[in-house]
């Protein structure tokens, strides 16, 4: 870490004005008699080069943590009405793989009430220890109480990494926990790798999906990240797990949270393309909104759902919850048929792990063709009706 220091007391007014003008990012400002640098500073060091007599680059030595004190890969186990959220079981599978590299245990941390069945579920999916905070005050998700539990868990157990599902509770908890420990958090990772020195390499698309950034928290612990549902695969559950459940006492003050849940109103079940086993995805090759009916029919005939690329959503032709991709949902169906989709990196980021990909496109060189298991070069307006006819005649889809 470094910062820029300006010795404004040694400068004339003219020199101060000249220094302000030299910064290409307008980061230097007058503040009374002195000069300050704001958050716009990009550390380009131009000011240091031009005025070395007044401006200095100050290197700060940052004390790193003793990494050997932080052991184990932990997963925040999200409790739902139907047991743990499936992203938890996926993350436990990944945690097992990561912990295997450094020969450390896998933990689940489970706040909620009641937790018995969910805790056993975590054991079956690979946790060596499930730390349970069970109290009636945790029955409904309250971010302040849950954060207090996670803070307590980290302080006592000291895991080297903690993985959260990128669900609404996971996304609101992770940054609060990161702030309490002044540590790094990487959102929406698509790949995780563990180094021998326990540094977690958190990989995610950056700059609009044009690069895959590798982010490493080298100086602080724990390392926190969120991962969307359906990015990883849950391991086959073990019906005779050897792990243990560790009851934890509710931390002091957690009961007196600032949030009181007065009433819970169920939302109607939303369209969730992430759950679909078959998806028909519409792209800009579809010329009219009414033509989507043909793709909807194909989806229905296959017992699946209709989804689409971002332009379909931007045109108002499809509900935003049906968007696949970097700024939409991640899907992992058994079968996806893309119709008139080019296969941009942003779209592919949300569906490349699908079991079988069939692409219908007039352009044999479209990017989607290199991703597809089966590429059909042709006009979707001819191919989709032909597929429908075949399915209705009972021919199914031979892929
Ligand atoms: C930060 C950022 C985030 C983004 N996030 C997303 C995201 O989450 N999801 C997403 O989808 N996009 C996203 N985008 C947009 C993305 O870059 C692409 O613009 C978009 O995916 C293209 O959609 P498309 O394939 O439908 O359209 P196009 O790229 O225009 O492709 C249309 C395809 O249809 C084919 N075609 C045309 N007519 C026919 C026909 N009759 N029969 C068969 N094929 C035909 C063409 O050959 C072409 O390949 C994002 C962009 C940015 C910058
Ligand atoms: S380092 Fe660059 S951006 Fe920062 S104050 Fe100096 S000139 Fe401006």
Tab-separated table of C-alpha atoms in Angstrom, residues 4-137:
chain	number	residue	atom	x	y	z
A	4	UNK	CA	0.876	10.445	-2.002
A	5	UNK	CA	2.046	13.108	0.477
A	6	UNK	CA	2.217	16.801	-0.521
A	7	UNK	CA	4.391	19.214	1.462
A	8	UNK	CA	2.210	22.229	0.696
A	9	UNK	CA	3.869	24.344	3.425
A	10	UNK	CA	6.993	24.568	1.240
A	11	UNK	CA	5.100	25.705	-1.865
A	12	UNK	CA	4.164	29.110	-3.225
A	13	UNK	CA	0.623	29.736	-4.372
A	14	UNK	CA	1.756	29.588	-8.019
A	15	UNK	CA	3.433	26.220	-7.444
A	16	UNK	CA	0.293	24.896	-5.759
A	17	UNK	CA	-1.827	25.993	-8.724
A	18	UNK	CA	0.631	24.377	-11.148
A	19	UNK	CA	0.506	21.112	-9.183
A	20	UNK	CA	-3.304	21.124	-9.210
A	21	UNK	CA	-3.292	21.604	-12.983
A	22	UNK	CA	-0.868	18.748	-13.546
A	23	UNK	CA	-3.131	16.036	-12.084
A	24	UNK	CA	-5.021	14.421	-15.006
A	25	UNK	CA	-7.722	13.172	-12.623
A	26	UNK	CA	-8.414	16.504	-10.818
A	27	UNK	CA	-7.613	14.737	-7.560
A	28	UNK	CA	-5.640	17.606	-5.973
A	29	UNK	CA	-7.616	20.416	-4.351
A	30	UNK	CA	-6.975	23.558	-2.292
A	31	UNK	CA	-8.182	23.242	1.271
A	32	UNK	CA	-7.348	26.461	3.112
A	33	UNK	CA	-3.573	26.908	2.905
A	34	UNK	CA	-2.899	23.295	2.232
A	35	UNK	CA	-3.509	20.836	-0.640
A	36	UNK	CA	-5.470	17.607	-0.271
A	37	UNK	CA	-5.810	14.542	-2.474
A	38	UNK	CA	-9.257	13.050	-2.917
A	39	UNK	CA	-10.478	9.555	-3.832
A	40	UNK	CA	-10.088	10.359	-7.536
A	41	UNK	CA	-6.317	9.791	-7.251
A	42	UNK	CA	-5.323	6.917	-9.524
A	43	UNK	CA	-1.737	6.780	-8.215
A	44	UNK	CA	-0.424	7.637	-11.671
A	45	UNK	CA	2.527	9.376	-9.882
A	46	UNK	CA	2.738	12.208	-12.400
A	47	UNK	CA	2.765	14.729	-9.552
A	48	UNK	CA	5.692	12.887	-7.909
A	49	UNK	CA	7.685	12.925	-11.156
A	50	UNK	CA	7.050	16.617	-11.890
A	51	UNK	CA	7.484	18.001	-8.376
A	52	UNK	CA	9.718	15.567	-6.449
A	53	UNK	CA	10.784	18.418	-4.137
A	54	UNK	CA	7.180	18.816	-2.870
A	55	UNK	CA	5.420	15.525	-3.532
A	56	UNK	CA	6.390	12.132	-2.185
A	57	UNK	CA	5.215	8.568	-2.638
A	58	UNK	CA	4.977	7.050	0.827
A	59	UNK	CA	5.102	3.266	0.997
A	60	UNK	CA	3.234	1.794	3.962
A	61	UNK	CA	4.255	-1.543	5.287
A	62	UNK	CA	1.157	-3.598	6.025
A	63	UNK	CA	1.404	-6.167	8.745
A	64	UNK	CA	0.136	-9.495	7.432
A	65	UNK	CA	-1.703	-12.048	9.575
A	66	UNK	CA	-0.243	-15.311	10.793
A	67	UNK	CA	-2.037	-17.556	8.308
A	68	UNK	CA	-1.284	-20.701	10.288
A	69	UNK	CA	-3.747	-19.512	12.969
A	70	UNK	CA	-6.623	-19.536	10.468
A	71	UNK	CA	-7.684	-23.083	9.644
A	72	UNK	CA	-10.619	-24.674	7.845
A	73	UNK	CA	-12.923	-23.754	4.975
A	74	UNK	CA	-16.361	-22.675	6.196
A	75	UNK	CA	-19.721	-22.288	4.494
A	76	UNK	CA	-22.611	-20.124	5.682
A	77	UNK	CA	-25.501	-22.610	5.821
A	78	UNK	CA	-28.651	-20.760	4.821
A	79	UNK	CA	-31.760	-22.122	6.453
A	80	UNK	CA	-34.988	-22.160	4.461
A	81	UNK	CA	-38.392	-23.670	5.173
A	82	UNK	CA	-37.352	-26.720	3.206
A	83	UNK	CA	-33.998	-27.307	4.929
A	84	UNK	CA	-30.715	-25.758	3.841
A	85	UNK	CA	-30.751	-23.755	0.619
A	86	UNK	CA	-29.344	-25.901	-2.222
A	87	UNK	CA	-26.526	-23.379	-2.786
A	88	UNK	CA	-25.250	-24.429	0.668
A	89	UNK	CA	-24.869	-28.044	-0.418
A	90	UNK	CA	-23.095	-26.917	-3.601
A	91	UNK	CA	-20.697	-24.769	-1.570
A	92	UNK	CA	-20.021	-27.596	0.888
A	93	UNK	CA	-18.915	-29.740	-2.059
A	94	UNK	CA	-16.568	-26.995	-3.236
A	95	UNK	CA	-15.320	-26.359	0.310
A	96	UNK	CA	-14.393	-30.039	0.611
A	97	UNK	CA	-12.357	-29.826	-2.575
A	98	UNK	CA	-10.589	-26.615	-1.441
A	99	UNK	CA	-9.953	-27.912	2.080
A	100	UNK	CA	-8.479	-31.089	0.575
A	101	UNK	CA	-5.673	-29.052	-1.026
A	102	UNK	CA	-4.555	-27.666	2.360
A	103	UNK	CA	-5.569	-30.749	4.374
A	104	UNK	CA	-7.917	-28.769	6.619
A	105	UNK	CA	-11.495	-29.406	7.805
A	106	UNK	CA	-14.773	-28.207	6.306
A	107	UNK	CA	-17.140	-26.254	8.555
A	108	UNK	CA	-20.726	-25.142	8.186
A	109	UNK	CA	-22.050	-22.293	10.309
A	110	UNK	CA	-25.788	-22.478	10.761
A	111	UNK	CA	-27.772	-19.745	12.514
A	112	UNK	CA	-31.563	-20.225	12.692
A	113	UNK	CA	-34.388	-22.113	14.369
A	114	UNK	CA	-35.159	-25.006	14.274
A	115	UNK	CA	-31.892	-26.319	12.893
A	116	UNK	CA	-31.766	-30.087	13.599
A	117	UNK	CA	-32.634	-31.374	10.122
A	118	UNK	CA	-30.552	-28.709	8.373
A	119	UNK	CA	-27.501	-29.446	10.523
A	120	UNK	CA	-27.742	-33.155	9.626
A	121	UNK	CA	-28.068	-32.163	5.958
A	122	UNK	CA	-24.808	-30.185	6.202
A	123	UNK	CA	-23.058	-33.244	7.639
A	124	UNK	CA	-24.362	-35.426	4.805
A	125	UNK	CA	-23.039	-32.963	2.236
A	126	UNK	CA	-19.503	-32.923	3.590
A	127	UNK	CA	-19.167	-30.713	6.691
A	128	UNK	CA	-16.766	-32.082	9.311
A	129	UNK	CA	-18.254	-29.754	11.915
A	130	UNK	CA	-21.526	-27.866	11.884
A	131	UNK	CA	-21.529	-24.895	14.278
A	132	UNK	CA	-25.147	-24.280	15.184
A	133	UNK	CA	-26.622	-21.093	16.652
A	134	UNK	CA	-30.166	-22.195	17.421
A	135	UNK	CA	-32.506	-19.754	19.136
A	136	UNK	CA	-36.104	-18.675	18.598
A	137	UNK	CA	-34.878	-15.105	17.989
